[in-house]
Amino acid sequence: MSREVKSDIEIAQACEMVKIKEIIEDLQIKEDEWEPHGHYKGKLSLDLMNRLSEQKDGKIILVTAINPTPAGEGKSTVTVGLGQALNRIGKKTMIALREPSLGPTMGIKGGAAGGGYSQVVPMEDINLHFTGDIHAITTAHNALAAMIDNHIHRGNQLDLDVRRVTWKRVLDMNDRSLRHVNIGLGGPLHGVPRESGFDITVASEIMAILCLATDLKDLKARLSRIVIGYNSKQEPVTVEELEAQGALTLLLKEAIKPNLVQTLENTPALIHGGPFANIAHGCNSVIATKLAAKLGDYVVTEAGFGADLGAEKFLNIKMRAGNIDPSLVVIVATIRALKMHGGVPKDELKKPDVEAMKKGLSNLEKHVESIRAFGLPHVVAINRFVHDSEEEIAVLKKWCEDKGIEVELANVWEYGGEGGTDLAEKVVKVIDESENHFKPLYDLEASIEKKIETIAKTVYGASGVTFTKEASKQLQDFKTNGWERLPVCMAKSQYSLSDDPAKLGRPEGFTITVRELKISNGAGFIVALTGNIMTMPGLPARPAAMNMDVDESGKATGLF
Amino acid sequence: MSREVKSDIEIAQACEMVKIKEIIEDLQIKEDEWEPHGHYKGKLSLDLMNRLSEQKDGKIILVTAINPTPAGEGKSTVTVGLGQALNRIGKKTMIALREPSLGPTMGIKGGAAGGGYSQVVPMEDINLHFTGDIHAITTAHNALAAMIDNHIHRGNQLDLDVRRVTWKRVLDMNDRSLRHVNIGLGGPLHGVPRESGFDITVASEIMAILCLATDLKDLKARLSRIVIGYNSKQEPVTVEELEAQGALTLLLKEAIKPNLVQTLENTPALIHGGPFANIAHGCNSVIATKLAAKLGDYVVTEAGFGADLGAEKFLNIKMRAGNIDPSLVVIVATIRALKMHGGVPKDELKKPDVEAMKKGLSNLEKHVESIRAFGLPHVVAINRFVHDSEEEIAVLKKWCEDKGIEVELANVWEYGGEGGTDLAEKVVKVIDESENHFKPLYDLEASIEKKIETIAKTVYGASGVTFTKEASKQLQDFKTNGWERLPVCMAKSQYSLSDDPAKLGRPEGFTITVRELKISNGAGFIVALTGNIMTMPGLPARPAAMNMDVDESGKATGLF
């Protein structure tokens, strides 16, 4: 079974894709229920969802992971590989993934479409403009910004306090120089001067909204509720008051349709939406997940970062918005990353170190406990890397078995679906044999403080939560504004269970400090910020863009 | 032949489009030479151009107009109508048009895809995100901007003078508050503070480049030559020095492919690229025009604004870049607009006024003279409006005949191709029977001053050209930098033959003042600015966006 080692882009470019039309036909989708975007991408219409509404839902498998480290976990790779493997063992399976943001691609080489022999294709398209969804979000977001500043310039009837306009602008670009800007300069013909800034598009509330909306009507209702800032009485001002919701919905009417592509083994994959996993909820769209569940008997999908952020938000926020029931959670770990959690520095990961790995297992253990707290069946997937020793694998397996944790090796990077059939069999078996007592962790009727405390204690293992003076004041304001019944979206470091990125493994005896609350009223959640969260990345000293090229025939190089 | 009056969007939505695949098959385009974008739009590959390279070129008909007035000329409508009409009389015809910018659609109701029964469809798509070309240009432009500021932030090895970075950022949005901004604020982690600004995307030099490039290789070479600013020695710094040309070309590799759509009568139309007609050359891409000439025996295409700007640049800049030979120029005039040039205010245009019209004919006369100066056959097309009187039409026709000017009525707004068959017959006849002595107006070897003087005297009827002190200094700098051999792109008011928008008709005894020169080294022209040119529009008091909506089925309203 040994193969020569190729780069991701070489594997992807050598792949025999089938025309997307063939996949459409296999899925029994009618001609007026989809639109081609090139020969290998399609957009599925929302009418298809309506036609299938009475159909039984497939089983939803959420792929999450331990806290990410520079060693890499390969969550997308396992998601794609498991989807391919389920198809190989005869289960009709769909994959649902987030769409990658173009901006970061310019900074650091590497795509976000799986890896090795478990990738979605066409990978160049997926990592560049794809079907234009993110561009549509950029446009809608900035159209709203232009309307806000035009409103102020034209007399400011809504009495917006220019110091309290919270709606910024966005670009799908890593551009640190736009984080803090002064706009409206140059004199009275050119707007009203004020401070503002740019985020990267995937941090736009509109991205979160698109991913939580269930149809066009819900999309418009959510857009209407966006809070753009506060008036001089410090009351919130919404998009509806600006009469912008119709135009914004119009600008998003194609972007709301999920995108169909395929994996290297021609397994159908819906790739749709990709909100930030800190200030937003970090999962592909509700529409894509629900549609995948209508089209497949099994759906493999993923959530951003580790289980403390991605899975928690998937299970507390996305599931509620979409009224979807998950069947099982796969928790991905790698021997390498466990060793890092156990204290091994990055350049020594190739050396076997059973003791360090055992120490790092505390991180995995905490995530297993969290998923158990949600009442969900789960399987640990060991994503195999070349340098993993047999002893390390054996110890890890034994540790799981001793604790009654289902575990399976996956070698999908090297062997594609073939390397994931054991995991697939295990997943199917556990779904069939386990009881599912899924329940969100907190009640929406609970106070904001209580919701945050529940997450911090149950998921992070914190001893408590502190609110800064500013955050405490905001708690009061949010209650006054009637926002208390919304779920909470935690913005926390992804590297640690705590709010200190340096604390690897399973930190104990720590408290979480909430320093600021933000309202995402359209998305329908309260963002609780702990630590500094970067919503506009920068480029490195030598951006990956400097190595990119395309030859005269249109073939890309330097992308991955 | 009378029909009930419907709005443009009603006509477009009621139209029976054929699937784009059928048009592809009619044009004998092979499956791997195109890609569908939905069922009614396609992108044609550059391989198709290579396959057809040996084929004889069709005849290129340029549609231009008198100086625009608020009364409207209907240049796009005549372009589409004439294309439909040529097909009706049995000539295999392609249409080539600019793609509309989304930003202005948010401001003022109305699309840019023809009108009445002479439109290109699907009009909603064409006027919104279309196939994403403009979004790709926005992305490439801003990727370059991010790389520039990152370069400065990371040590500024190229010694860029932060006061002389000329590359701004762009958005496809009417957003006056972004015209003048300060960026890089917020402290040392967030870039180096400097003044900058945003233009609308269609004003990006990258848009002009995309429209003048002949293939991917030429595109990359042009992108490499872009001047991004000046170093501390005031020497120009280019994209090549920043090593960004590969990434920019990669970001544009799909946008460079022309888009195929159809008219209401299923005539094939290529819609591709749309640079500003003041600071750039205002025509669809060279690639689309050349490909249309390979696919059709006749090509009807247009240039922005009146003949003094659009046709002049088409014939001096685009034709040279693309090495294309035009066969005939159609000069569009309306009775209404001629009356405005003759002094009638906008709200009195419905009243017949032969004397005012006769006075306004001086404007048309000057444009006819200019086209004659290029040595090209030409036909005046009277774009008929409902309120035109028979007497006005008769006088206009007689005036043309007396001066030996070929003239024909077109009623394509009301009757589509059927209303343009007389014009079509006339155009074919004039092409067949006239001699074509086409030659650009000036030699590239001439000095910059001489080129500007030639355009001002021959095309505008000016008595001379004055250069401000600043422009005179720039003339020297441009010579030092070796830019003297480039053609000149005049940025002048579109409303008047002079540089004063208030001077309608045919002003005389005026001089043109060049106040500033700008280099578009990638596009390959020198921009000569006369008067104030707005490169970032604003929104009106009540933006059209406030009336836009989309219903639950995805049907748009309020767009047109």
PDB file of N, CA, C and O in Angstrom, chain B residues 99-147:
ATOM      1  N   GLU B  99     -18.980  45.239 -18.972  1.00  0.00           N
ATOM      2  CA  GLU B  99     -19.794  44.724 -17.867  1.00  0.00           C
ATOM      3  C   GLU B  99     -20.041  45.842 -16.854  1.00  0.00           C
ATOM      4  O   GLU B  99     -19.152  46.610 -16.536  1.00  0.00           O
ATOM      5  N   PRO B 100     -21.289  45.933 -16.375  1.00  0.00           N
ATOM      6  CA  PRO B 100     -21.625  47.034 -15.474  1.00  0.00           C
ATOM      7  C   PRO B 100     -21.014  46.851 -14.096  1.00  0.00           C
ATOM      8  O   PRO B 100     -20.789  45.733 -13.640  1.00  0.00           O
ATOM      9  N   SER B 101     -20.777  47.957 -13.446  1.00  0.00           N
ATOM     10  CA  SER B 101     -20.268  47.998 -12.081  1.00  0.00           C
ATOM     11  C   SER B 101     -21.455  47.928 -11.129  1.00  0.00           C
ATOM     12  O   SER B 101     -22.491  48.550 -11.362  1.00  0.00           O
ATOM     13  N   LEU B 102     -21.312  47.136 -10.065  1.00  0.00           N
ATOM     14  CA  LEU B 102     -22.414  46.949  -9.112  1.00  0.00           C
ATOM     15  C   LEU B 102     -22.644  48.192  -8.241  1.00  0.00           C
ATOM     16  O   LEU B 102     -23.784  48.556  -7.953  1.00  0.00           O
ATOM     17  N   GLY B 103     -21.550  48.831  -7.838  1.00  0.00           N
ATOM     18  CA  GLY B 103     -21.632  49.951  -6.909  1.00  0.00           C
ATOM     19  C   GLY B 103     -22.692  50.989  -7.260  1.00  0.00           C
ATOM     20  O   GLY B 103     -23.590  51.270  -6.450  1.00  0.00           O
ATOM     21  N   PRO B 104     -22.635  51.553  -8.457  1.00  0.00           N
ATOM     22  CA  PRO B 104     -23.599  52.595  -8.816  1.00  0.00           C
ATOM     23  C   PRO B 104     -25.053  52.112  -8.811  1.00  0.00           C
ATOM     24  O   PRO B 104     -25.973  52.911  -8.615  1.00  0.00           O
ATOM     25  N   THR B 105     -25.275  50.800  -9.015  1.00  0.00           N
ATOM     26  CA  THR B 105     -26.623  50.248  -8.965  1.00  0.00           C
ATOM     27  C   THR B 105     -27.266  50.493  -7.601  1.00  0.00           C
ATOM     28  O   THR B 105     -28.479  50.666  -7.489  1.00  0.00           O
ATOM     29  N   MET B 106     -26.450  50.506  -6.550  1.00  0.00           N
ATOM     30  CA  MET B 106     -26.954  50.758  -5.197  1.00  0.00           C
ATOM     31  C   MET B 106     -27.407  52.214  -5.039  1.00  0.00           C
ATOM     32  O   MET B 106     -28.171  52.530  -4.133  1.00  0.00           O
ATOM     33  N   GLY B 107     -26.879  53.083  -5.910  1.00  0.00           N
ATOM     34  CA  GLY B 107     -27.173  54.499  -5.766  1.00  0.00           C
ATOM     35  C   GLY B 107     -28.394  54.947  -6.541  1.00  0.00           C
ATOM     36  O   GLY B 107     -29.350  55.470  -5.986  1.00  0.00           O
ATOM     37  N   ILE B 108     -28.348  54.714  -7.851  1.00  0.00           N
ATOM     38  CA  ILE B 108     -29.417  55.206  -8.706  1.00  0.00           C
ATOM     39  C   ILE B 108     -30.007  54.033  -9.461  1.00  0.00           C
ATOM     40  O   ILE B 108     -29.288  53.226 -10.050  1.00  0.00           O
ATOM     41  N   LYS B 109     -31.318  53.931  -9.404  1.00  0.00           N
ATOM     42  CA  LYS B 109     -32.033  52.829 -10.055  1.00  0.00           C
ATOM     43  C   LYS B 109     -31.682  52.780 -11.539  1.00  0.00           C
ATOM     44  O   LYS B 109     -31.617  53.804 -12.201  1.00  0.00           O
ATOM     45  N   GLY B 110     -31.487  51.586 -12.056  1.00  0.00           N
ATOM     46  CA  GLY B 110     -31.243  51.474 -13.488  1.00  0.00           C
ATOM     47  C   GLY B 110     -30.043  50.618 -13.772  1.00  0.00           C
ATOM     48  O   GLY B 110     -29.010  50.719 -13.122  1.00  0.00           O
ATOM     49  N   GLY B 111     -30.171  49.739 -14.740  1.00  0.00           N
ATOM     50  CA  GLY B 111     -29.085  48.853 -15.091  1.00  0.00           C
ATOM     51  C   GLY B 111     -28.295  49.397 -16.260  1.00  0.00           C
ATOM     52  O   GLY B 111     -28.518  50.512 -16.722  1.00  0.00           O
ATOM     53  N   ALA B 112     -27.341  48.628 -16.726  1.00  0.00           N
ATOM     54  CA  ALA B 112     -26.499  49.053 -17.840  1.00  0.00           C
ATOM     55  C   ALA B 112     -26.402  47.912 -18.829  1.00  0.00           C
ATOM     56  O   ALA B 112     -25.340  47.431 -19.137  1.00  0.00           O
ATOM     57  N   ALA B 113     -27.541  47.467 -19.298  1.00  0.00           N
ATOM     58  CA  ALA B 113     -27.540  46.303 -20.178  1.00  0.00           C
ATOM     59  C   ALA B 113     -28.518  46.517 -21.336  1.00  0.00           C
ATOM     60  O   ALA B 113     -29.198  45.613 -21.766  1.00  0.00           O
ATOM     61  N   GLY B 114     -28.548  47.762 -21.836  1.00  0.00           N
ATOM     62  CA  GLY B 114     -29.498  48.090 -22.892  1.00  0.00           C
ATOM     63  C   GLY B 114     -30.855  48.425 -22.279  1.00  0.00           C
ATOM     64  O   GLY B 114     -30.980  48.571 -21.059  1.00  0.00           O
ATOM     65  N   GLY B 115     -31.869  48.550 -23.146  1.00  0.00           N
ATOM     66  CA  GLY B 115     -33.188  48.901 -22.624  1.00  0.00           C
ATOM     67  C   GLY B 115     -34.307  48.456 -23.559  1.00  0.00           C
ATOM     68  O   GLY B 115     -34.067  48.106 -24.717  1.00  0.00           O
ATOM     69  N   GLY B 116     -35.524  48.443 -23.032  1.00  0.00           N
ATOM     70  CA  GLY B 116     -36.694  48.072 -23.826  1.00  0.00           C
ATOM     71  C   GLY B 116     -36.536  46.686 -24.419  1.00  0.00           C
ATOM     72  O   GLY B 116     -36.201  45.737 -23.706  1.00  0.00           O
ATOM     73  N   TYR B 117     -36.757  46.560 -25.727  1.00  0.00           N
ATOM     74  CA  TYR B 117     -36.641  45.260 -26.396  1.00  0.00           C
ATOM     75  C   TYR B 117     -35.243  45.014 -26.971  1.00  0.00           C
ATOM     76  O   TYR B 117     -35.054  44.140 -27.803  1.00  0.00           O
ATOM     77  N   SER B 118     -34.295  45.825 -26.531  1.00  0.00           N
ATOM     78  CA  SER B 118     -32.894  45.609 -26.918  1.00  0.00           C
ATOM     79  C   SER B 118     -32.032  45.554 -25.657  1.00  0.00           C
ATOM     80  O   SER B 118     -31.379  46.523 -25.295  1.00  0.00           O
ATOM     81  N   GLN B 119     -32.108  44.417 -24.998  1.00  0.00           N
ATOM     82  CA  GLN B 119     -31.351  44.226 -23.768  1.00  0.00           C
ATOM     83  C   GLN B 119     -30.564  42.926 -23.839  1.00  0.00           C
ATOM     84  O   GLN B 119     -30.925  42.012 -24.555  1.00  0.00           O
ATOM     85  N   VAL B 120     -29.520  42.872 -23.004  1.00  0.00           N
ATOM     86  CA  VAL B 120     -28.854  41.597 -22.767  1.00  0.00           C
ATOM     87  C   VAL B 120     -29.401  41.010 -21.471  1.00  0.00           C
ATOM     88  O   VAL B 120     -29.754  41.736 -20.550  1.00  0.00           O
ATOM     89  N   VAL B 121     -29.488  39.701 -21.439  1.00  0.00           N
ATOM     90  CA  VAL B 121     -30.056  38.999 -20.295  1.00  0.00           C
ATOM     91  C   VAL B 121     -29.153  37.817 -19.916  1.00  0.00           C
ATOM     92  O   VAL B 121     -28.390  37.357 -20.763  1.00  0.00           O
ATOM     93  N   PRO B 122     -29.225  37.317 -18.675  1.00  0.00           N
ATOM     94  CA  PRO B 122     -30.107  37.690 -17.566  1.00  0.00           C
ATOM     95  C   PRO B 122     -29.689  39.016 -16.919  1.00  0.00           C
ATOM     96  O   PRO B 122     -28.602  39.093 -16.360  1.00  0.00           O
ATOM     97  N   MET B 123     -30.538  40.043 -17.007  1.00  0.00           N
ATOM     98  CA  MET B 123     -30.133  41.389 -16.626  1.00  0.00           C
ATOM     99  C   MET B 123     -29.826  41.541 -15.145  1.00  0.00           C
ATOM    100  O   MET B 123     -28.957  42.303 -14.765  1.00  0.00           O
ATOM    101  N   GLU B 124     -30.544  40.817 -14.277  1.00  0.00           N
ATOM    102  CA  GLU B 124     -30.254  40.941 -12.841  1.00  0.00           C
ATOM    103  C   GLU B 124     -28.834  40.472 -12.539  1.00  0.00           C
ATOM    104  O   GLU B 124     -28.076  41.139 -11.841  1.00  0.00           O
ATOM    105  N   ASP B 125     -28.497  39.311 -13.070  1.00  0.00           N
ATOM    106  CA  ASP B 125     -27.145  38.779 -12.850  1.00  0.00           C
ATOM    107  C   ASP B 125     -26.102  39.738 -13.398  1.00  0.00           C
ATOM    108  O   ASP B 125     -25.100  40.027 -12.749  1.00  0.00           O
ATOM    109  N   ILE B 126     -26.333  40.209 -14.634  1.00  0.00           N
ATOM    110  CA  ILE B 126     -25.342  41.076 -15.285  1.00  0.00           C
ATOM    111  C   ILE B 126     -25.106  42.326 -14.450  1.00  0.00           C
ATOM    112  O   ILE B 126     -23.994  42.812 -14.338  1.00  0.00           O
ATOM    113  N   ASN B 127     -26.164  42.840 -13.830  1.00  0.00           N
ATOM    114  CA  ASN B 127     -26.040  44.074 -13.045  1.00  0.00           C
ATOM    115  C   ASN B 127     -25.627  43.852 -11.592  1.00  0.00           C
ATOM    116  O   ASN B 127     -25.336  44.813 -10.895  1.00  0.00           O
ATOM    117  N   LEU B 128     -25.633  42.599 -11.142  1.00  0.00           N
ATOM    118  CA  LEU B 128     -25.183  42.358  -9.756  1.00  0.00           C
ATOM    119  C   LEU B 128     -23.771  41.736  -9.802  1.00  0.00           C
ATOM    120  O   LEU B 128     -22.859  42.372 -10.269  1.00  0.00           O
ATOM    121  N   HIS B 129     -23.610  40.521  -9.338  1.00  0.00           N
ATOM    122  CA  HIS B 129     -22.243  39.986  -9.259  1.00  0.00           C
ATOM    123  C   HIS B 129     -21.745  39.406 -10.575  1.00  0.00           C
ATOM    124  O   HIS B 129     -20.562  39.146 -10.723  1.00  0.00           O
ATOM    125  N   PHE B 130     -22.639  39.140 -11.523  1.00  0.00           N
ATOM    126  CA  PHE B 130     -22.321  38.538 -12.825  1.00  0.00           C
ATOM    127  C   PHE B 130     -21.434  37.309 -12.620  1.00  0.00           C
ATOM    128  O   PHE B 130     -21.794  36.455 -11.806  1.00  0.00           O
ATOM    129  N   THR B 131     -20.313  37.195 -13.321  1.00  0.00           N
ATOM    130  CA  THR B 131     -19.478  35.997 -13.121  1.00  0.00           C
ATOM    131  C   THR B 131     -18.289  36.279 -12.201  1.00  0.00           C
ATOM    132  O   THR B 131     -17.350  35.486 -12.151  1.00  0.00           O
ATOM    133  N   GLY B 132     -18.347  37.416 -11.497  1.00  0.00           N
ATOM    134  CA  GLY B 132     -17.321  37.673 -10.488  1.00  0.00           C
ATOM    135  C   GLY B 132     -16.064  38.371 -10.978  1.00  0.00           C
ATOM    136  O   GLY B 132     -15.110  38.532 -10.215  1.00  0.00           O
ATOM    137  N   ASP B 133     -16.041  38.806 -12.235  1.00  0.00           N
ATOM    138  CA  ASP B 133     -14.824  39.439 -12.771  1.00  0.00           C
ATOM    139  C   ASP B 133     -14.426  40.668 -11.960  1.00  0.00           C
ATOM    140  O   ASP B 133     -13.252  40.863 -11.629  1.00  0.00           O
ATOM    141  N   ILE B 134     -15.402  41.516 -11.665  1.00  0.00           N
ATOM    142  CA  ILE B 134     -15.071  42.772 -10.974  1.00  0.00           C
ATOM    143  C   ILE B 134     -14.636  42.476  -9.543  1.00  0.00           C
ATOM    144  O   ILE B 134     -13.729  43.110  -9.019  1.00  0.00           O
ATOM    145  N   HIS B 135     -15.227  41.460  -8.925  1.00  0.00           N
ATOM    146  CA  HIS B 135     -14.773  41.062  -7.593  1.00  0.00           C
ATOM    147  C   HIS B 135     -13.318  40.572  -7.644  1.00  0.00           C
ATOM    148  O   HIS B 135     -12.536  40.806  -6.717  1.00  0.00           O
ATOM    149  N   ALA B 136     -12.967  39.871  -8.709  1.00  0.00           N
ATOM    150  CA  ALA B 136     -11.582  39.384  -8.830  1.00  0.00           C
ATOM    151  C   ALA B 136     -10.627  40.561  -8.967  1.00  0.00           C
ATOM    152  O   ALA B 136      -9.526  40.557  -8.403  1.00  0.00           O
ATOM    153  N   ILE B 137     -11.055  41.585  -9.707  1.00  0.00           N
ATOM    154  CA  ILE B 137     -10.202  42.774  -9.862  1.00  0.00           C
ATOM    155  C   ILE B 137     -10.055  43.499  -8.525  1.00  0.00           C
ATOM    156  O   ILE B 137      -8.959  43.907  -8.145  1.00  0.00           O
ATOM    157  N   THR B 138     -11.163  43.649  -7.798  1.00  0.00           N
ATOM    158  CA  THR B 138     -11.104  44.253  -6.462  1.00  0.00           C
ATOM    159  C   THR B 138     -10.084  43.506  -5.605  1.00  0.00           C
ATOM    160  O   THR B 138      -9.246  44.114  -4.927  1.00  0.00           O
ATOM    161  N   THR B 139     -10.160  42.184  -5.637  1.00  0.00           N
ATOM    162  CA  THR B 139      -9.270  41.364  -4.819  1.00  0.00           C
ATOM    163  C   THR B 139      -7.807  41.536  -5.223  1.00  0.00           C
ATOM    164  O   THR B 139      -6.934  41.716  -4.365  1.00  0.00           O
ATOM    165  N   ALA B 140      -7.544  41.481  -6.521  1.00  0.00           N
ATOM    166  CA  ALA B 140      -6.161  41.618  -6.985  1.00  0.00           C
ATOM    167  C   ALA B 140      -5.627  43.006  -6.622  1.00  0.00           C
ATOM    168  O   ALA B 140      -4.503  43.148  -6.120  1.00  0.00           O
ATOM    169  N   HIS B 141      -6.448  44.023  -6.842  1.00  0.00           N
ATOM    170  CA  HIS B 141      -6.014  45.397  -6.544  1.00  0.00           C
ATOM    171  C   HIS B 141      -5.660  45.534  -5.057  1.00  0.00           C
ATOM    172  O   HIS B 141      -4.615  46.083  -4.698  1.00  0.00           O
ATOM    173  N   ASN B 142      -6.531  45.012  -4.192  1.00  0.00           N
ATOM    174  CA  ASN B 142      -6.320  45.176  -2.751  1.00  0.00           C
ATOM    175  C   ASN B 142      -5.243  44.239  -2.214  1.00  0.00           C
ATOM    176  O   ASN B 142      -4.616  44.537  -1.192  1.00  0.00           O
ATOM    177  N   ALA B 143      -5.020  43.115  -2.895  1.00  0.00           N
ATOM    178  CA  ALA B 143      -3.901  42.244  -2.511  1.00  0.00           C
ATOM    179  C   ALA B 143      -2.596  43.002  -2.732  1.00  0.00           C
ATOM    180  O   ALA B 143      -1.690  42.973  -1.889  1.00  0.00           O
ATOM    181  N   LEU B 144      -2.515  43.709  -3.846  1.00  0.00           N
ATOM    182  CA  LEU B 144      -1.320  44.512  -4.118  1.00  0.00           C
ATOM    183  C   LEU B 144      -1.161  45.600  -3.059  1.00  0.00           C
ATOM    184  O   LEU B 144      -0.058  45.817  -2.532  1.00  0.00           O
ATOM    185  N   ALA B 145      -2.250  46.260  -2.714  1.00  0.00           N
ATOM    186  CA  ALA B 145      -2.191  47.315  -1.692  1.00  0.00           C
ATOM    187  C   ALA B 145      -1.708  46.745  -0.355  1.00  0.00           C
ATOM    188  O   ALA B 145      -0.861  47.342   0.327  1.00  0.00           O
ATOM    189  N   ALA B 146      -2.237  45.572   0.010  1.00  0.00           N
ATOM    190  CA  ALA B 146      -1.827  44.954   1.279  1.00  0.00           C
ATOM    191  C   ALA B 146      -0.342  44.600   1.235  1.00  0.00           C
ATOM    192  O   ALA B 146       0.379  44.759   2.227  1.00  0.00           O
ATOM    193  N   MET B 147       0.132  44.134   0.068  1.00  0.00           N
ATOM    194  CA  MET B 147       1.550  43.791  -0.061  1.00  0.00           C
ATOM    195  C   MET B 147       2.431  45.039   0.034  1.00  0.00           C
ATOM    196  O   MET B 147       3.533  44.994   0.582  1.00  0.00           O
TER     197      MET B 147
END
